């Protein structure tokens, strides 16, 4: 998530333990496999439909991971999070860090066969800035110059901005035709064209999305597939049933409780890798109870996060101790594991609550999305863990679309959701979750701390190295003490396929690349 700067364990005796935490970035088919076969369609089951494909206004995974199949950016990242040239065949950064020069690949075309020009890149990046969306470029850009004849784009900054290249890897920095190829915005995004491996075939914003092969894709011979069908199934158990029955070829998310069965199944395979995602409990600090830092600290100390993680993820995840996941540079997870900022201690939790204005406890509602078994289990553990403090937790489960509408309108007490970095630099996640003027208002918690804001700005202009690392360590320590949210565990990527699917590439932001994917003939 990278938006603008302006803006006990209780008795869940769940036995299965996989030992998958800390898994490495993964691609599918690392062992012996048949020779790739081009053609065919891969059906991909998802928990939410893609309902909007405007790359400059969207942020949630249901849309983002469809958008990134259609649009591409100058630079991207690989399965390890390393930044690589993408639509740009090369890039140069001036010694003072103010000028970025990108040279486009030769012969780039959109899916309709028209040429990609440098002026398209300029138009796209300037629209990103003008829309002021959730993933707006936050770098201090003073000028974007395009030379179509030379195929270069030169971006000048008014001051050095360390995470700029990382920001440009986001799907929101993707390239669209200048002036939408003569169409209106609405018409263009109904059936958009881009440089990605796939183009729109048929699309029901409330249901399925059919993607077809981009015959003009710049990577020779790719994609191997003729089509990629995103199939909407609102329940994770139903998704799994359809995978096991061979009714769909792959699913975006395997429930942790079923990871072992998918991995060991005769007809299924599991793709598991480290990710930039964190499952979290978020507090609406506009509510009097959660405006009180002592209440938030008490709740944090009352929860046994390693126990919750083991019980609800069956050993697939790592309990969280800091906001930034270990897969992102400058994470303080290892340090905070050794010396927790707020350790699990029920007696300390009761003492902390006694310092608050709610010494006798209170009633509160936890909001969760329905159809997500892990979050339902976490909510139950939270409910039982807070009872000894006199905090009576009611659980409200609603459909995912309504859940998102509610928390974005601050219509909740506290909730369970996931934080997700879209880029490899720590600035993006910190900005999205701790910037009170940002798009999400500190991930819809309304949290603000002037010291965090100050450090956040320093982190953007400080060169990579020990000084920048200390800035992000300090930010993580303050957030762990103030507790506007509780990072519960670092979620691994768990994708499932049938045994006949090969070549999927799992990315740390939760997306999957399909240009090398293929399906063995049935």
Short mmCIF file of C-alpha atoms in Angstrom, two decimals:
data_model
loop_
_atom_site.label_atom_id
_atom_site.label_comp_id
_atom_site.label_asym_id
_atom_site.label_seq_id
_atom_site.Cartn_x
_atom_site.Cartn_y
_atom_site.Cartn_z
CA UNK A 1 0.00 0.00 0.00
CA UNK A 2 1.66 3.11 -1.05
CA UNK A 3 -0.60 6.20 -1.07
CA UNK A 4 0.11 9.92 -0.97
CA UNK A 5 1.65 11.76 1.92
CA UNK A 6 -1.14 14.23 1.74
CA UNK A 7 -3.64 12.50 2.42
CA UNK A 8 -4.94 -17.06 25.63
CA UNK A 9 -4.94 -18.31 22.91
CA UNK A 10 -7.98 -20.01 24.30
CA UNK A 11 -9.05 -23.54 23.65
CA UNK A 12 -8.47 -23.70 19.96
CA UNK A 13 -6.54 -26.93 20.03
CA UNK A 14 -5.84 -27.03 16.34
CA UNK A 15 -3.41 -29.81 15.78
CA UNK A 16 -1.95 -29.50 12.30
CA UNK A 17 1.48 -27.94 12.05
CA UNK A 18 3.18 -27.50 8.69
CA UNK A 19 6.28 -25.57 9.60
CA UNK A 20 5.97 -23.38 6.53
CA UNK A 21 6.70 -20.04 8.21
CA UNK A 22 9.60 -18.15 6.72
CA UNK A 23 9.22 -19.88 3.37
CA UNK A 24 11.24 -18.55 0.47
CA UNK A 25 9.88 -16.78 -2.58
CA UNK A 26 8.47 -19.37 -4.92
CA UNK A 27 7.71 -20.15 -8.50
CA UNK A 28 5.83 -23.24 -9.51
CA UNK A 29 7.37 -26.23 -11.17
CA UNK A 30 10.92 -26.05 -9.73
CA UNK A 31 11.24 -29.82 -10.05
CA UNK A 32 11.01 -32.04 -13.12
CA UNK A 33 7.99 -31.27 -15.24
CA UNK A 34 6.74 -31.83 -18.78
CA UNK A 35 7.73 -29.51 -21.57
CA UNK A 36 5.51 -26.39 -21.66
CA UNK A 37 2.47 -26.53 -23.90
CA UNK A 38 1.11 -23.31 -25.33
CA UNK A 39 -2.61 -22.63 -25.59
CA UNK A 40 -5.65 -23.31 -23.49
CA UNK A 41 -7.32 -21.34 -20.74
CA UNK A 42 -6.48 -21.34 -17.04
CA UNK A 43 -9.37 -20.79 -14.61
CA UNK A 44 -8.35 -18.92 -11.44
CA UNK A 45 -10.67 -18.86 -8.43
CA UNK A 46 -10.86 -15.67 -6.39
CA UNK A 47 -12.77 -14.56 -3.28
CA UNK A 48 -13.77 -11.20 -4.75
CA UNK A 49 -14.62 -10.00 -8.23
CA UNK A 50 -12.76 -7.26 -10.07
CA UNK A 51 -15.22 -4.37 -10.20
CA UNK A 52 -13.04 -1.45 -11.33
CA UNK A 53 -9.96 -1.45 -13.58
CA UNK A 54 -8.87 2.18 -13.24
CA UNK A 55 -5.26 1.78 -12.15
CA UNK A 56 -5.16 5.27 -10.60
CA UNK A 57 -8.17 4.96 -8.31
CA UNK A 58 -7.98 1.39 -7.03
CA UNK A 59 -6.01 -0.34 -4.28
CA UNK A 60 -7.78 -3.50 -3.04
CA UNK A 61 -6.42 -6.86 -4.20
CA UNK A 62 -9.59 -7.85 -6.07
CA UNK A 63 -8.91 -5.03 -8.54
CA UNK A 64 -5.14 -4.60 -8.24
CA UNK A 65 -4.35 -8.17 -9.24
CA UNK A 66 -6.49 -7.88 -12.34
CA UNK A 67 -5.17 -4.44 -13.27
CA UNK A 68 -1.56 -5.67 -13.16
CA UNK A 69 -2.32 -8.26 -15.85
CA UNK A 70 -3.40 -5.47 -18.22
CA UNK A 71 -1.12 -2.53 -17.40
CA UNK A 72 2.61 -2.52 -16.74
CA UNK A 73 5.11 0.01 -15.39
CA UNK A 74 8.61 1.17 -16.31
CA UNK A 75 10.13 -0.97 -13.57
CA UNK A 76 8.81 -3.90 -11.57
CA UNK A 77 10.07 -6.42 -9.01
CA UNK A 78 10.80 -10.12 -9.13
CA UNK A 79 9.69 -12.92 -6.81
CA UNK A 80 12.39 -11.85 -4.32
CA UNK A 81 11.27 -8.21 -4.29
CA UNK A 82 14.31 -7.05 -6.29
CA UNK A 83 13.55 -4.08 -8.57
CA UNK A 84 14.03 -4.91 -12.25
CA UNK A 85 13.59 -3.00 -15.50
CA UNK A 86 10.28 -3.79 -17.18
CA UNK A 87 8.85 -1.55 -19.91
CA UNK A 88 12.11 0.35 -19.60
CA UNK A 89 15.07 -1.57 -20.95
CA UNK A 90 17.35 0.55 -18.77
CA UNK A 91 17.31 3.41 -16.30
CA UNK A 92 19.86 5.84 -14.91
CA UNK A 93 19.79 7.93 -11.73
CA UNK A 94 21.90 11.06 -11.50
CA UNK A 95 24.54 11.34 -8.81
CA UNK A 96 22.47 13.88 -6.88
CA UNK A 97 19.42 11.60 -6.96
CA UNK A 98 17.26 14.21 -8.68
CA UNK A 99 17.07 12.97 -12.28
CA UNK A 100 15.75 9.58 -13.40
CA UNK A 101 16.14 8.69 -17.09
CA UNK A 102 14.24 5.70 -18.50
CA UNK A 103 14.77 4.29 -21.98
CA UNK A 104 11.82 2.31 -23.31
CA UNK A 105 12.18 -1.11 -24.90
CA UNK A 106 12.10 -1.17 -28.67
CA UNK A 107 8.86 -2.10 -30.40
CA UNK A 108 6.54 -1.87 -27.40
CA UNK A 109 2.88 -2.15 -28.36
CA UNK A 110 -0.48 -2.14 -26.66
CA UNK A 111 -2.77 -5.14 -26.91
CA UNK A 112 -4.59 -3.54 -29.87
CA UNK A 113 -1.31 -3.31 -31.81
CA UNK A 114 -0.72 0.44 -31.48
CA UNK A 115 2.72 1.71 -30.50
CA UNK A 116 3.69 2.71 -26.99
CA UNK A 117 5.34 6.12 -26.86
CA UNK A 118 7.24 8.05 -24.23
CA UNK A 119 4.44 10.63 -24.21
CA UNK A 120 2.09 7.85 -23.07
CA UNK A 121 4.29 7.35 -20.01
CA UNK A 122 4.25 11.09 -19.29
CA UNK A 123 0.46 11.20 -19.65
CA UNK A 124 0.03 8.17 -17.37
CA UNK A 125 2.26 9.41 -14.59
CA UNK A 126 0.74 12.88 -14.69
CA UNK A 127 -2.75 11.35 -14.45
CA UNK A 128 -1.54 9.33 -11.45
CA UNK A 129 -0.60 12.59 -9.76
CA UNK A 130 -3.76 14.43 -10.80
CA UNK A 131 -6.11 11.71 -9.54
CA UNK A 132 -4.57 11.80 -6.05
CA UNK A 133 -5.65 8.21 -5.60
CA UNK A 134 -4.66 5.66 -2.96
CA UNK A 135 -1.39 4.81 -4.70
CA UNK A 136 -0.42 8.24 -5.94
CA UNK A 137 3.28 8.85 -6.48
CA UNK A 138 4.47 10.73 -3.41
CA UNK A 139 7.85 11.75 -4.77
CA UNK A 140 8.41 15.53 -5.20
CA UNK A 141 8.21 15.42 -9.01
CA UNK A 142 8.92 18.79 -10.59
CA UNK A 143 8.96 17.75 -14.25
CA UNK A 144 8.28 14.77 -16.52
CA UNK A 145 9.79 15.11 -20.00
CA UNK A 146 9.15 12.67 -22.85
CA UNK A 147 11.04 12.23 -26.11
CA UNK A 148 9.16 9.91 -28.44
CA UNK A 149 11.93 9.82 -31.04
CA UNK A 150 14.56 8.76 -28.51
CA UNK A 151 12.11 6.67 -26.52
CA UNK A 152 13.13 8.27 -23.25
CA UNK A 153 11.32 9.60 -20.22
CA UNK A 154 13.18 11.92 -17.86
CA UNK A 155 11.69 12.56 -14.42
CA UNK A 156 13.15 15.38 -12.35
CA UNK A 157 12.63 15.66 -8.59
CA UNK A 158 12.90 18.83 -6.55
CA UNK A 159 14.72 16.91 -3.82
CA UNK A 160 16.14 13.43 -3.44
CA UNK A 161 13.47 10.85 -2.64
CA UNK A 162 14.82 7.41 -1.75
CA UNK A 163 11.69 5.27 -2.35
CA UNK A 164 10.90 6.74 -5.80
CA UNK A 165 12.07 3.78 -7.89
CA UNK A 166 10.13 1.48 -5.57
CA UNK A 167 6.97 3.56 -6.05
CA UNK A 168 7.32 3.19 -9.82
CA UNK A 169 6.98 -0.60 -9.49
CA UNK A 170 3.35 -0.26 -8.43
CA UNK A 171 0.54 -1.20 -10.82
CA UNK A 172 -0.70 2.37 -10.37
CA UNK A 173 2.43 3.56 -12.21
CA UNK A 174 1.34 1.55 -15.24
CA UNK A 175 1.19 2.98 -18.75
CA UNK A 176 -2.00 3.80 -20.65
CA UNK A 177 -2.34 5.43 -24.08
CA UNK A 178 -2.18 9.21 -24.12
CA UNK A 179 -5.70 10.67 -23.91
CA UNK A 180 -6.99 7.09 -23.63
CA UNK A 181 -6.53 6.61 -27.36
CA UNK A 182 -9.26 9.13 -28.08
CA UNK A 183 -11.84 7.55 -25.78
CA UNK A 184 -13.46 8.96 -22.68
CA UNK A 185 -12.15 7.71 -19.34
CA UNK A 186 -15.34 5.76 -18.71
CA UNK A 187 -15.28 4.10 -22.11
CA UNK A 188 -11.58 3.30 -21.88
CA UNK A 189 -11.75 1.60 -18.49
CA UNK A 190 -14.75 -0.46 -19.56
CA UNK A 191 -12.45 -2.30 -21.97
CA UNK A 192 -8.93 -0.98 -21.33
CA UNK A 193 -5.84 -1.76 -23.40
CA UNK A 194 -2.36 -1.97 -21.99
CA UNK A 195 1.03 -3.61 -22.47
CA UNK A 196 0.36 -6.50 -20.08
CA UNK A 197 0.29 -10.18 -21.05
CA UNK A 198 -3.51 -10.21 -21.15
CA UNK A 199 -6.35 -8.06 -22.42
CA UNK A 200 -10.04 -7.86 -21.56
CA UNK A 201 -12.31 -10.44 -23.16
CA UNK A 202 -15.59 -10.42 -21.27
CA UNK A 203 -16.11 -8.78 -17.89
CA UNK A 204 -18.90 -8.81 -15.33
CA UNK A 205 -17.90 -6.33 -12.58
CA UNK A 206 -20.07 -8.27 -10.13
CA UNK A 207 -18.79 -11.67 -11.24
CA UNK A 208 -16.19 -13.19 -13.52
CA UNK A 209 -13.46 -11.64 -15.66
CA UNK A 210 -12.29 -13.29 -18.86
CA UNK A 211 -8.81 -12.24 -19.98
CA UNK A 212 -7.37 -13.15 -23.39
CA UNK A 213 -3.82 -13.40 -24.66
CA UNK A 214 -2.13 -10.17 -25.70
CA UNK A 215 -0.86 -11.12 -29.14
CA UNK A 216 1.49 -8.11 -29.10
CA UNK A 217 3.15 -8.79 -25.74
CA UNK A 218 6.76 -7.62 -25.59
CA UNK A 219 8.09 -10.81 -23.99
CA UNK A 220 8.69 -13.13 -26.95
CA UNK A 221 6.48 -16.20 -27.04
CA UNK A 222 4.48 -15.14 -24.01
CA UNK A 223 2.00 -15.57 -22.53
CA UNK A 224 1.72 -19.29 -23.19
CA UNK A 225 -1.98 -19.30 -22.32
CA UNK A 226 -4.69 -18.26 -24.77
CA UNK A 227 -6.90 -17.17 -21.91
CA UNK A 228 -7.07 -16.54 -18.17
CA UNK A 229 -10.47 -16.68 -16.49
CA UNK A 230 -10.93 -15.09 -13.07
CA UNK A 231 -13.81 -16.95 -11.44
CA UNK A 232 -15.57 -15.35 -8.47
CA UNK A 233 -16.36 -17.69 -5.55
CA UNK A 234 -17.24 -15.86 -2.33
CA UNK A 235 -16.22 -18.56 0.18
CA UNK A 236 -12.72 -19.97 0.66
CA UNK A 237 -13.98 -23.48 1.45
CA UNK A 238 -16.01 -23.54 -1.75
CA UNK A 239 -12.94 -22.43 -3.67
CA UNK A 240 -11.00 -25.33 -2.22
CA UNK A 241 -13.75 -27.82 -3.02
CA UNK A 242 -13.80 -26.70 -6.64
CA UNK A 243 -10.00 -26.98 -6.86
CA UNK A 244 -10.03 -30.49 -5.41
CA UNK A 245 -12.77 -31.48 -7.85
CA UNK A 246 -10.73 -30.11 -10.76
CA UNK A 247 -13.49 -27.65 -11.64
CA UNK A 248 -10.97 -24.78 -11.59
CA UNK A 249 -7.24 -24.88 -12.25
CA UNK A 250 -5.93 -22.66 -9.47
CA UNK A 251 -7.09 -20.59 -6.52
CA UNK A 252 -5.73 -17.29 -5.27
CA UNK A 253 -5.85 -18.18 -1.59
CA UNK A 254 -5.62 -21.54 0.15
CA UNK A 255 -7.01 -21.53 3.71
CA UNK A 256 -4.14 -22.21 6.09
CA UNK A 257 -6.02 -25.14 7.61
CA UNK A 258 -5.97 -26.83 4.22
CA UNK A 259 -2.42 -26.00 3.11
CA UNK A 260 -1.03 -29.41 4.04
CA UNK A 261 -3.78 -31.31 2.25
CA UNK A 262 -3.27 -29.23 -0.91
CA UNK A 263 0.50 -29.68 -0.73
CA UNK A 264 0.25 -33.45 -0.26
CA UNK A 265 -2.75 -34.05 -2.49
CA UNK A 266 -2.39 -36.37 -5.48
CA UNK A 267 -4.16 -33.90 -7.76
CA UNK A 268 -3.17 -30.55 -6.23
CA UNK A 269 -0.05 -28.47 -5.58
CA UNK A 270 0.71 -25.65 -3.14
CA UNK A 271 2.69 -22.51 -3.99
CA UNK A 272 3.99 -20.95 -0.79
CA UNK A 273 6.25 -17.95 -0.42
CA UNK A 274 7.10 -15.02 1.81
CA UNK A 275 4.91 -11.97 1.40
CA UNK A 276 4.59 -8.30 2.27
CA UNK A 277 1.24 -8.86 4.00
CA UNK A 278 0.36 -8.61 7.69
CA UNK A 279 -2.87 -9.78 9.28
CA UNK A 280 -3.87 -7.09 11.77
CA UNK A 281 -6.43 -5.89 14.27
CA UNK A 282 -7.30 -2.24 13.56
CA UNK A 283 -8.78 0.21 16.08
CA UNK A 284 -11.06 3.07 15.15
CA UNK A 285 -9.40 5.70 17.33
CA UNK A 286 -12.37 8.00 16.86
CA UNK A 287 -14.24 5.73 19.29
CA UNK A 288 -13.74 6.91 22.89
CA UNK A 289 -12.61 3.49 24.07
CA UNK A 290 -9.96 3.18 21.39
CA UNK A 291 -8.91 6.81 21.52
CA UNK A 292 -7.49 5.79 24.91
CA UNK A 293 -3.97 4.46 24.36
CA UNK A 294 -4.13 2.51 27.64
CA UNK A 295 -7.06 0.49 26.32
CA UNK A 296 -5.21 -0.34 23.13
CA UNK A 297 -2.06 -1.29 25.03
CA UNK A 298 -4.08 -3.46 27.41
CA UNK A 299 -5.64 -5.36 24.53
CA UNK A 300 -2.24 -5.87 22.90
CA UNK A 301 -0.85 -7.36 26.10
CA UNK A 302 -3.88 -9.58 26.60
CA UNK A 303 -3.39 -11.35 23.27
CA UNK A 304 -1.03 -14.29 22.87
CA UNK A 305 -0.01 -13.60 19.28
CA UNK A 306 2.26 -16.65 18.79
CA UNK A 307 -0.54 -18.82 20.14
CA UNK A 308 -3.15 -17.17 17.92
CA UNK A 309 -0.86 -17.53 14.93
CA UNK A 310 -0.21 -21.22 15.54
CA UNK A 311 -3.86 -21.97 16.22
CA UNK A 312 -5.37 -20.07 13.32
CA UNK A 313 -2.73 -20.54 10.61
CA UNK A 314 -1.67 -24.13 11.44
CA UNK A 315 1.97 -23.12 11.55
CA UNK A 316 2.02 -21.56 8.11
CA UNK A 317 2.60 -18.00 9.36
CA UNK A 318 4.99 -16.18 11.67
CA UNK A 319 3.67 -14.21 14.62
CA UNK A 320 4.17 -10.49 14.13
CA UNK A 321 6.05 -8.17 16.46
CA UNK A 322 6.42 -5.09 14.23
CA UNK A 323 4.56 -3.41 11.40
CA UNK A 324 7.09 -4.07 8.63
CA UNK A 325 7.25 -7.76 7.57
CA UNK A 326 10.64 -9.52 7.55
CA UNK A 327 10.50 -9.74 3.74
CA UNK A 328 10.86 -5.93 3.53
CA UNK A 329 14.11 -4.14 4.28
CA UNK A 330 14.45 -2.49 7.70
CA UNK A 331 11.92 -4.74 9.39
CA UNK A 332 12.41 -4.77 13.16
CA UNK A 333 10.67 -8.13 13.55
CA UNK A 334 13.76 -10.06 14.65
CA UNK A 335 14.76 -7.39 17.17
CA UNK A 336 11.26 -7.09 18.59
CA UNK A 337 10.88 -10.85 18.79
CA UNK A 338 13.90 -10.85 21.09
CA UNK A 339 12.73 -7.82 23.09
CA UNK A 340 8.98 -7.24 22.62
CA UNK A 341 7.68 -3.71 22.99
CA UNK A 342 4.50 -5.04 24.62
CA UNK A 343 4.80 -8.68 25.63
CA UNK A 344 1.84 -11.00 26.28
CA UNK A 345 1.06 -10.55 29.97
CA UNK A 346 -2.53 -10.66 31.25
CA UNK A 347 -1.64 -9.11 34.61
CA UNK A 348 0.15 -6.25 32.86
CA UNK A 349 -2.89 -5.87 30.60
CA UNK A 350 -5.18 -5.47 33.61
CA UNK A 351 -2.81 -2.90 35.12
CA UNK A 352 -2.73 -0.99 31.84
CA UNK A 353 -6.52 -0.96 31.61
CA UNK A 354 -6.64 0.41 35.17
CA UNK A 355 -4.81 3.49 33.86
CA UNK A 356 -7.57 4.12 31.33
CA UNK A 357 -10.95 5.81 31.59
CA UNK A 358 -12.59 2.38 31.19
CA UNK A 359 -11.37 0.53 34.25
CA UNK A 360 -14.47 -1.64 34.46
CA UNK A 361 -14.34 -2.63 30.80
CA UNK A 362 -16.92 -1.99 28.10
CA UNK A 363 -18.91 -3.54 25.27
CA UNK A 364 -17.50 -3.38 21.77
CA UNK A 365 -18.10 -4.94 18.34
CA UNK A 366 -15.42 -6.54 16.19
CA UNK A 367 -16.14 -6.32 12.46
CA UNK A 368 -14.91 -9.12 10.17
CA UNK A 369 -15.65 -10.23 6.60
CA UNK A 370 -17.75 -13.35 6.28
CA UNK A 371 -16.41 -16.35 4.38
CA UNK A 372 -12.94 -16.06 5.92
CA UNK A 373 -12.46 -18.89 8.40
CA UNK A 374 -9.11 -17.67 9.76
CA UNK A 375 -10.49 -14.25 10.68
CA UNK A 376 -13.52 -15.84 12.30
CA UNK A 377 -11.18 -17.90 14.47
CA UNK A 378 -9.05 -14.88 15.37
CA UNK A 379 -12.16 -12.97 16.36
CA UNK A 380 -13.26 -15.79 18.64
CA UNK A 381 -9.85 -15.88 20.32
CA UNK A 382 -9.92 -12.10 20.81
CA UNK A 383 -13.42 -12.35 22.26
CA UNK A 384 -12.35 -14.93 24.86
CA UNK A 385 -8.98 -13.29 25.58
CA UNK A 386 -10.52 -9.91 26.42
CA UNK A 387 -13.27 -11.26 28.65
CA UNK A 388 -10.96 -11.35 31.73
CA UNK A 389 -10.47 -7.60 31.27
CA UNK A 390 -14.20 -6.98 31.38
CA UNK A 391 -14.25 -6.19 27.65
CA UNK A 392 -17.35 -7.79 26.11
CA UNK A 393 -16.67 -8.38 22.40
CA UNK A 394 -19.51 -8.98 19.97
CA UNK A 395 -18.55 -10.31 16.53
CA UNK A 396 -20.25 -8.96 13.41
CA UNK A 397 -19.50 -10.81 10.16
CA UNK A 398 -20.67 -9.23 6.90
CA UNK A 399 -19.94 -9.78 3.22
CA UNK A 400 -16.58 -8.54 1.98
CA UNK A 401 -17.88 -5.64 -0.13
CA UNK A 402 -19.95 -4.29 2.78
CA UNK A 403 -17.04 -4.86 5.15
CA UNK A 404 -14.83 -2.60 3.03
CA UNK A 405 -17.51 0.05 2.76
CA UNK A 406 -18.00 0.05 6.52
CA UNK A 407 -14.41 0.45 7.61
CA UNK A 408 -13.66 3.04 4.93
CA UNK A 409 -16.57 5.07 6.34
CA UNK A 410 -15.13 4.64 9.88
CA UNK A 411 -18.32 2.72 10.70
CA UNK A 412 -16.70 0.18 13.00
CA UNK A 413 -15.25 -0.21 16.50
CA UNK A 414 -12.36 -2.51 15.74
CA UNK A 415 -11.82 -4.98 12.94
CA UNK A 416 -9.58 -7.62 11.41
CA UNK A 417 -8.05 -6.92 8.02
CA UNK A 418 -4.70 -7.20 6.32
CA UNK A 419 -2.07 -4.61 5.59
CA UNK A 420 -0.22 -5.10 2.35
CA UNK A 421 2.79 -3.36 0.83
CA UNK A 422 2.61 -2.95 -2.93
CA UNK A 423 6.30 -2.15 -3.32
CA UNK A 424 9.60 -3.29 -1.82
CA UNK A 425 10.46 -0.11 0.12
CA UNK A 426 9.20 0.28 3.73
CA UNK A 427 7.93 3.80 3.06
CA UNK A 428 4.81 2.58 1.30
CA UNK A 429 3.47 0.51 4.16
CA UNK A 430 4.38 3.12 6.78
CA UNK A 431 2.76 5.88 4.73
CA UNK A 432 -0.44 3.96 4.25
CA UNK A 433 -0.76 2.98 7.89
CA UNK A 434 0.63 5.98 9.74
CA UNK A 435 0.02 9.10 7.65
CA UNK A 436 -2.98 10.98 9.08
CA UNK A 437 -3.19 13.12 5.93
CA UNK A 438 -2.86 10.20 3.55
CA UNK A 439 -5.55 8.59 1.44
CA UNK A 440 -6.47 6.00 4.08
CA UNK A 441 -6.08 8.23 7.14
CA UNK A 442 -3.67 5.76 8.75
CA UNK A 443 -5.55 2.73 7.39
CA UNK A 444 -8.88 4.11 8.47
CA UNK A 445 -7.83 4.25 12.14
CA UNK A 446 -7.56 8.05 12.32
CA UNK A 447 -4.29 7.60 14.21
CA UNK A 448 -1.86 10.48 14.30
CA UNK A 449 1.47 10.98 16.04
CA UNK A 450 3.62 14.00 15.10
CA UNK A 451 6.85 12.15 15.85
CA UNK A 452 5.90 9.31 13.50
CA UNK A 453 4.95 11.83 10.82
CA UNK A 454 8.30 13.60 11.22
CA UNK A 455 10.26 10.35 11.02
CA UNK A 456 8.19 9.21 8.03
CA UNK A 457 9.26 12.29 6.06
CA UNK A 458 12.87 11.83 7.11
CA UNK A 459 12.78 8.24 5.93
CA UNK A 460 11.86 9.37 2.43
CA UNK A 461 14.82 11.70 2.00
CA UNK A 462 17.51 9.75 3.88
CA UNK A 463 19.75 7.56 1.73
CA UNK A 464 19.65 3.81 2.27
CA UNK A 465 21.94 2.71 5.05
CA UNK A 466 22.18 2.54 8.86
CA UNK A 467 20.66 6.00 9.41
CA UNK A 468 17.57 5.13 7.37
CA UNK A 469 17.31 1.77 9.09
CA UNK A 470 17.26 3.51 12.49
CA UNK A 471 14.45 5.81 11.33
CA UNK A 472 12.23 2.87 10.43
CA UNK A 473 13.15 1.00 13.61
CA UNK A 474 12.07 4.05 15.62
CA UNK A 475 8.80 4.27 13.67
CA UNK A 476 8.04 0.62 14.30
CA UNK A 477 8.82 0.99 18.01
CA UNK A 478 6.47 3.96 18.41
CA UNK A 479 3.67 2.20 16.54
CA UNK A 480 4.15 -0.94 18.65
CA UNK A 481 3.82 1.18 21.79
CA UNK A 482 0.91 3.36 20.62
CA UNK A 483 -0.94 0.36 19.12
CA UNK A 484 -3.27 1.98 16.58
CA UNK A 485 -3.34 -1.56 15.20
CA UNK A 486 -1.97 -4.90 16.34
CA UNK A 487 0.06 -6.82 13.74
CA UNK A 488 -0.99 -10.41 14.43
CA UNK A 489 1.02 -12.44 11.95
CA UNK A 490 2.98 -12.19 8.73
CA UNK A 491 0.86 -13.95 6.15
CA UNK A 492 2.62 -16.20 3.65
CA UNK A 493 1.36 -16.47 0.11
CA UNK A 494 -0.57 -19.73 -0.20
CA UNK A 495 -1.79 -20.36 -3.74
CA UNK A 496 -3.19 -23.69 -4.88
CA UNK A 497 -3.31 -25.36 -8.28
CA UNK A 498 -4.23 -28.68 -9.77
CA UNK A 499 -1.35 -31.01 -10.60
CA UNK A 500 -1.64 -30.10 -14.27
CA UNK A 501 -0.75 -26.42 -13.82
CA UNK A 502 2.82 -25.14 -14.16
CA UNK A 503 4.79 -21.93 -14.35
CA UNK A 504 2.93 -19.64 -11.95
CA UNK A 505 5.17 -17.05 -10.29
CA UNK A 506 4.19 -15.93 -6.80
CA UNK A 507 5.12 -12.33 -6.00
CA UNK A 508 5.63 -10.95 -2.48
CA UNK A 509 2.77 -8.46 -2.88
CA UNK A 510 0.31 -11.36 -3.20
CA UNK A 511 -0.08 -11.22 -6.95
CA UNK A 512 0.74 -14.00 -9.39
CA UNK A 513 2.39 -13.70 -12.79
CA UNK A 514 0.84 -15.88 -15.48
CA UNK A 515 2.93 -15.18 -18.59
CA UNK A 516 4.89 -18.42 -18.06
CA UNK A 517 1.87 -20.41 -16.85
CA UNK A 518 0.56 -23.35 -18.81
CA UNK A 519 -1.87 -26.21 -18.28
CA UNK A 520 -1.03 -29.78 -19.18
CA UNK A 521 -3.52 -31.23 -21.65
CA UNK A 522 -6.32 -33.05 -19.87
#
